[in-house]
Amino acid sequence: MSGTLELKALENLIARVALGDRSAFSSLYDATAPKLLGVCLRVLKQRSVAEDALQDAYVKIWKGADRYVSNGLSPMTWLITIARNCAIDRLRASRRDVGSEIDTVTETLAASGPSPEQSAIAGSEARRITSCLDELEATRGEAIRGAYLKGESYSDLAAKFDVPLNTMRTWLRRGLISLRECMER
Amino acid sequence: MSDPTEKDDESARDSALAAEYALRLLDGDELRMAEARASADPGFAREVAAWHEDLVTLTDPVAPVKPRRATKGAVMTRLFGEASRQGMWSAVGIWRGLALASMTATAGLALLMVSQPGTWLGTGTVERPGTSAPAPLQLAEIASEDGSLRLLAAYVPQTDTVEIRRVAGEARPGRALELWAIAGADAPVSLGLIGEGAQSVTLPAAVARQLAQTPLVLAISDEPAGGSPTGQPTGAVLAAGPVTTL
């Protein structure tokens, strides 16, 4: 996690944002927006669209900060996940009308999840995804990276690797299962 | 069902489903089912969160990119409305109101300058009308960096008072906003608490004298209800702005 701020400081800022503290929100933006824009730019190549997605993300962050404590994610994970979701929303909205479906994903993420203690346990397991992705068959690793960093869907991936959609699904699911096994070793 | 391999298979399938959900690969019925599970089944929600924590490390090599300046302003406007980003000079109506309400002697000059900002903003010099010109208008915009708290203040030399209008922001619940005058490196002098509406504050004589010599800064701090117990700011300085002479 390459946050500009320490974990505690970020948590503190988010807690103040949850109380409606605009200056804390401003500081949170200054500290994290460059990283989040970097993430948006991986999904959306066009700068202006990525900046729009970044706006969406901070609107969601302001509105969802009061539910942050209950979602069990570390602060940068929460922020990056929101930014990535907003970027994928923009990406997919530009292709077809996905409407409310996508919104629900972000909302569900914010509304449910383990307690902070549970998440601390999950975090301390320190599953090393990068080395495990490298252990996978190269194309599977690449597909998972593409799905996460570029927001690629099954049909994008099927087209990219030139395989039928269902083959892509089976393939990627197997990849995810191997990945999990590797990370639990 | 008691077969351990079957259980393992099931948990592996669940984990893959949680990952697909976190990756946003699901759609249609699969997506709806995963959503329902994420809100009803804490074990599944935990698995989704664990995947998020794992996957997010893929963004470690992603280099930060500084957003355009306008993006932050656009966020603030979307959340807090236009008032949160109005620049000092766009609040002409407020200045005009201030001038009309409390500056009889200088009203003519104030209106002239405010209604034709281009004539003096462009060059930075003002041609003051004649030798009988009243004292120059002294104004301050006290604003937090993000514009969420913003006040306008005008000094009325005839009465040694400062007229204050709050444009945006308020004290946090149970807290108060206290106004301070700071001359150079001197300790801040309290001008009292910021109230709800329009307000007129009498300047302490020492501060009024300094106004003529030292550049003065007005600042607002976050204080306990009733104001700073020490006579000096105890909470965060939320907003500040220099007194400018027009």
XYZ file of N, CA, C and O in Angstrom, chain B residues 8-105:
392
model
N -14.148 -28.935 0.571
C -13.063 -28.114 0.030
C -13.454 -27.547 -1.318
O -13.222 -26.377 -1.613
N -14.051 -28.429 -2.147
C -14.488 -27.984 -3.470
C -15.469 -26.836 -3.348
O -15.382 -25.857 -4.067
N -16.377 -27.017 -2.383
C -17.404 -26.003 -2.217
C -16.782 -24.677 -1.777
O -17.126 -23.613 -2.302
N -15.855 -24.780 -0.849
C -15.246 -23.538 -0.367
C -14.380 -22.911 -1.456
O -14.292 -21.689 -1.564
N -13.756 -23.745 -2.290
C -12.965 -23.211 -3.400
C -13.871 -22.504 -4.402
O -13.561 -21.416 -4.882
N -15.028 -23.135 -4.675
C -15.975 -22.506 -5.609
C -16.491 -21.187 -5.051
O -16.608 -20.202 -5.756
N -16.782 -21.189 -3.753
C -17.254 -19.962 -3.097
C -16.215 -18.852 -3.176
O -16.539 -17.695 -3.415
N -14.967 -19.251 -2.941
C -13.904 -18.251 -2.978
C -13.753 -17.689 -4.391
O -13.564 -16.487 -4.580
N -13.854 -18.576 -5.403
C -13.748 -18.106 -6.783
C -14.913 -17.165 -7.111
O -14.728 -16.143 -7.776
N -16.091 -17.495 -6.580
C -17.254 -16.636 -6.796
C -17.039 -15.269 -6.138
O -17.330 -14.225 -6.734
N -16.494 -15.296 -4.904
C -16.201 -14.034 -4.205
C -15.206 -13.206 -5.011
O -15.336 -11.984 -5.118
N -14.219 -13.881 -5.610
C -13.222 -13.170 -6.412
C -13.859 -12.582 -7.672
O -13.598 -11.440 -8.033
N -14.707 -13.365 -8.325
C -15.378 -12.859 -9.532
C -16.227 -11.638 -9.186
O -16.312 -10.689 -9.959
N -16.857 -11.711 -8.005
C -17.683 -10.594 -7.561
C -16.808 -9.365 -7.299
O -17.114 -8.255 -7.742
N -15.687 -9.573 -6.593
C -14.781 -8.460 -6.312
C -14.196 -7.891 -7.601
O -13.991 -6.689 -7.730
N -13.914 -8.764 -8.558
C -13.341 -8.319 -9.831
C -14.378 -7.654 -10.733
O -14.029 -7.032 -11.715
N -15.643 -7.827 -10.385
C -16.783 -7.335 -11.174
C -16.893 -8.037 -12.521
O -17.125 -7.421 -13.551
N -16.713 -9.331 -12.455
C -16.856 -10.142 -13.660
C -18.277 -10.687 -13.805
O -18.637 -11.200 -14.855
N -19.057 -10.595 -12.737
C -20.395 -11.199 -12.777
C -21.413 -10.240 -13.385
O -21.270 -9.027 -13.279
N -22.436 -10.804 -13.998
C -23.571 -9.974 -14.398
C -24.855 -10.789 -14.289
O -24.828 -11.975 -13.949
N -25.972 -10.134 -14.545
C -27.270 -10.812 -14.551
C -27.575 -11.512 -13.237
O -27.338 -10.974 -12.166
N -28.114 -12.742 -13.363
C -28.537 -13.494 -12.180
C -27.376 -13.797 -11.242
O -27.518 -13.742 -10.026
N -26.229 -14.119 -11.830
C -25.058 -14.439 -11.001
C -24.695 -13.267 -10.113
O -24.375 -13.439 -8.934
N -24.751 -12.071 -10.699
C -24.421 -10.877 -9.931
C -25.426 -10.670 -8.807
O -25.050 -10.413 -7.662
N -26.703 -10.817 -9.130
C -27.740 -10.612 -8.112
C -27.600 -11.618 -6.971
O -27.754 -11.278 -5.799
N -27.264 -12.855 -7.324
C -27.104 -13.873 -6.283
C -25.900 -13.573 -5.386
O -25.963 -13.714 -4.172
N -24.822 -13.150 -6.029
C -23.615 -12.840 -5.249
C -23.869 -11.650 -4.326
O -23.428 -11.642 -3.164
N -24.599 -10.664 -4.827
C -24.936 -9.501 -4.000
C -25.742 -9.911 -2.774
O -25.476 -9.472 -1.655
N -26.730 -10.751 -3.037
C -27.593 -11.198 -1.941
C -26.765 -11.930 -0.899
O -26.928 -11.735 0.308
N -25.833 -12.760 -1.387
C -25.008 -13.501 -0.435
C -24.090 -12.584 0.347
O -23.886 -12.769 1.547
N -23.543 -11.590 -0.352
C -22.601 -10.683 0.322
C -23.271 -9.940 1.465
O -22.631 -9.623 2.472
N -24.576 -9.663 1.319
C -25.216 -8.945 2.425
C -25.801 -9.885 3.476
O -26.055 -9.462 4.604
N -26.000 -11.167 3.127
C -26.638 -12.075 4.089
C -25.656 -13.038 4.754
O -25.910 -13.519 5.851
N -24.537 -13.300 4.087
C -23.630 -14.341 4.559
C -22.278 -13.718 4.935
O -21.468 -13.390 4.080
N -22.035 -13.531 6.247
C -20.802 -12.860 6.692
C -19.536 -13.580 6.208
O -18.532 -12.940 5.922
N -19.601 -14.900 6.124
C -18.440 -15.654 5.660
C -18.090 -15.285 4.226
O -16.922 -15.070 3.895
N -19.116 -15.179 3.401
C -18.903 -14.817 2.004
C -18.409 -13.370 1.908
O -17.476 -13.069 1.162
N -19.029 -12.482 2.691
C -18.613 -11.072 2.701
C -17.149 -10.949 3.099
O -16.399 -10.145 2.548
N -16.739 -11.785 4.066
C -15.354 -11.778 4.525
C -14.416 -12.210 3.400
O -13.350 -11.660 3.208
N -14.855 -13.200 2.647
C -14.048 -13.692 1.531
C -13.923 -12.600 0.451
O -12.854 -12.398 -0.115
N -15.014 -11.894 0.193
C -14.971 -10.801 -0.787
C -13.982 -9.731 -0.318
O -13.138 -9.263 -1.086
N -14.077 -9.363 0.972
C -13.178 -8.335 1.516
C -11.726 -8.796 1.441
O -10.827 -8.014 1.106
N -11.494 -10.089 1.734
C -10.132 -10.618 1.668
C -9.591 -10.526 0.239
O -8.428 -10.171 0.023
N -10.445 -10.813 -0.739
C -10.020 -10.693 -2.133
C -9.701 -9.238 -2.482
O -8.732 -8.951 -3.176
N -10.540 -8.320 -1.989
C -10.258 -6.901 -2.240
C -8.886 -6.518 -1.705
O -8.113 -5.830 -2.367
N -8.607 -6.976 -0.469
C -7.313 -6.641 0.137
C -6.153 -7.246 -0.663
O -5.108 -6.631 -0.810
N -6.365 -8.461 -1.158
C -5.309 -9.107 -1.960
C -5.121 -8.401 -3.290
O -4.015 -8.079 -3.707
N -6.263 -8.194 -3.978
C -6.199 -7.660 -5.339
C -5.659 -6.233 -5.365
O -4.985 -5.831 -6.309
N -5.960 -5.472 -4.285
C -5.565 -4.065 -4.301
C -4.042 -3.913 -4.370
O -3.541 -2.912 -4.869
N -3.328 -4.936 -3.923
C -1.861 -4.834 -3.997
C -1.375 -4.799 -5.453
O -0.252 -4.397 -5.709
N -2.245 -5.197 -6.382
C -1.884 -5.081 -7.798
C -1.745 -3.617 -8.216
O -1.140 -3.314 -9.244
N -2.330 -2.712 -7.416
C -2.216 -1.290 -7.764
C -0.966 -0.652 -7.161
O -0.712 0.526 -7.378
N -0.200 -1.428 -6.398
C 1.025 -0.851 -5.817
C 1.934 -0.203 -6.860
O 2.455 0.876 -6.618
N 2.138 -0.866 -8.021
C 3.015 -0.212 -8.996
C 2.348 0.923 -9.780
O 3.024 1.577 -10.575
N 1.058 1.148 -9.555
C 0.376 2.207 -10.311
C 0.856 3.572 -9.820
O 0.709 3.902 -8.643
N 1.430 4.342 -10.715
C 1.995 5.638 -10.324
C 0.886 6.666 -10.106
O -0.068 6.708 -10.869
N 1.008 7.471 -9.043
C 0.030 8.545 -8.830
C 0.117 9.578 -9.961
O 1.202 9.814 -10.499
N -1.024 10.128 -10.310
C -1.073 11.171 -11.339
C -1.826 12.349 -10.741
O -2.953 12.189 -10.274
N -1.193 13.498 -10.730
C -1.836 14.658 -10.110
C -3.069 15.080 -10.917
O -2.959 15.348 -12.112
N -4.245 15.114 -10.268
C -5.435 15.535 -11.010
C -5.354 17.013 -11.376
O -4.625 17.765 -10.755
N -6.130 17.371 -12.398
C -6.216 18.793 -12.740
C -6.824 19.543 -11.570
O -7.662 19.007 -10.848
N -6.415 20.797 -11.433
C -6.925 21.621 -10.323
C -8.448 21.689 -10.322
O -9.084 21.647 -9.277
N -9.017 21.786 -11.518
C -10.469 21.986 -11.627
C -11.252 20.790 -11.093
O -12.413 20.931 -10.697
N -10.634 19.621 -11.070
C -11.365 18.426 -10.650
C -11.804 18.526 -9.191
O -12.934 18.199 -8.851
N -10.919 19.020 -8.347
C -11.284 19.151 -6.931
C -12.430 20.153 -6.772
O -13.396 19.904 -6.039
N -12.329 21.258 -7.488
C -13.401 22.254 -7.441
C -14.724 21.658 -7.882
O -15.775 21.919 -7.290
N -14.653 20.809 -8.923
C -15.886 20.198 -9.437
C -16.493 19.254 -8.399
O -17.714 19.202 -8.223
N -15.637 18.531 -7.681
C -16.130 17.641 -6.623
C -16.828 18.472 -5.542
O -17.938 18.157 -5.105
N -16.163 19.558 -5.148
C -16.717 20.408 -4.082
C -18.068 20.985 -4.512
O -18.992 21.072 -3.718
N -18.152 21.399 -5.765
C -19.419 21.956 -6.251
C -20.504 20.898 -6.265
O -21.644 21.150 -5.867
N -20.143 19.690 -6.714
C -21.150 18.624 -6.739
C -21.669 18.333 -5.342
O -22.837 18.030 -5.149
N -20.784 18.416 -4.355
C -21.188 18.057 -2.995
C -21.764 19.228 -2.213
O -22.731 19.068 -1.482
N -21.149 20.393 -2.361
C -21.494 21.484 -1.448
C -22.100 22.688 -2.153
O -22.356 23.696 -1.531
N -22.273 22.590 -3.461
C -22.907 23.688 -4.172
C -21.922 24.746 -4.621
O -20.754 24.732 -4.255
N -22.446 25.650 -5.408
C -21.620 26.669 -6.054
C -20.917 27.566 -5.031
O -19.798 27.988 -5.235
N -21.596 27.821 -3.898
C -21.054 28.759 -2.911
C -19.696 28.315 -2.403
O -18.868 29.136 -2.018
N -19.451 26.993 -2.415
C -18.218 26.489 -1.839
C -16.999 26.849 -2.668
O -15.884 26.723 -2.205
N -17.174 27.272 -3.896
C -15.993 27.567 -4.694
C -15.994 28.967 -5.267
O -15.136 29.326 -6.049
N -17.002 29.761 -4.898
C -17.035 31.126 -5.402
C -15.765 31.840 -5.007
O -15.345 31.820 -3.870
N -15.177 32.518 -5.942
C -14.009 33.313 -5.617
C -14.452 34.587 -4.931
O -15.631 34.921 -4.913
N -13.484 35.249 -4.357
C -13.787 36.473 -3.632
C -14.535 37.467 -4.500
O -15.488 38.100 -4.073
N -14.092 37.587 -5.733
C -14.603 38.680 -6.555
C -15.920 38.342 -7.232
O -16.535 39.180 -7.853
N -16.367 37.103 -7.099
C -17.653 36.781 -7.696
C -18.774 37.107 -6.720
O -19.938 37.053 -7.053
N -18.412 37.439 -5.498
C -19.430 37.712 -4.492
C -19.777 39.197 -4.472
O -19.968 39.785 -3.420
N -19.871 39.788 -5.650
C -20.081 41.223 -5.748
C -21.345 41.657 -5.005
O -21.363 42.657 -4.300
N -22.383 40.851 -5.140
C -23.648 41.205 -4.501
C -23.498 41.369 -3.000
O -24.048 42.294 -2.404
N -22.695 40.508 -2.404
C -22.500 40.564 -0.961
C -21.738 41.830 -0.576
O -22.092 42.531 0.362
N -20.719 42.131 -1.370
C -19.965 43.360 -1.097
C -20.864 44.575 -1.211
O -20.816 45.492 -0.413
N -21.707 44.544 -2.243
C -22.580 45.684 -2.454
C -23.504 45.831 -1.243
O -23.710 46.924 -0.739
N -24.018 44.711 -0.766
C -24.902 44.735 0.400
C -24.189 45.297 1.618
O -24.709 46.154 2.329
N -22.957 44.837 1.801
C -22.158 45.327 2.919
C -21.961 46.830 2.828
O -22.144 47.561 3.795
N -21.610 47.248 1.633
C -21.312 48.661 1.440
C -22.550 49.504 1.714
O -22.495 50.513 2.428
N -23.670 49.077 1.168
C -24.900 49.841 1.333
C -25.328 49.877 2.785
O -25.768 50.894 3.299
N -25.169 48.747 3.450
C -25.695 48.637 4.808
C -24.900 49.444 5.808
O -25.452 50.037 6.720
N -23.586 49.465 5.671
C -22.824 49.963 6.801
C -21.754 50.996 6.466
O -21.037 51.433 7.343
N -21.636 51.350 5.233
C -20.526 52.250 4.919
C -21.002 53.490 4.195
O -20.622 53.758 3.071
N -21.802 54.256 4.879
C -22.396 55.412 4.256
C -21.334 56.302 3.619
O -21.444 56.698 2.464
N -20.314 56.565 4.364
C -19.310 57.505 3.885
C -18.536 56.965 2.688
O -18.165 57.717 1.790
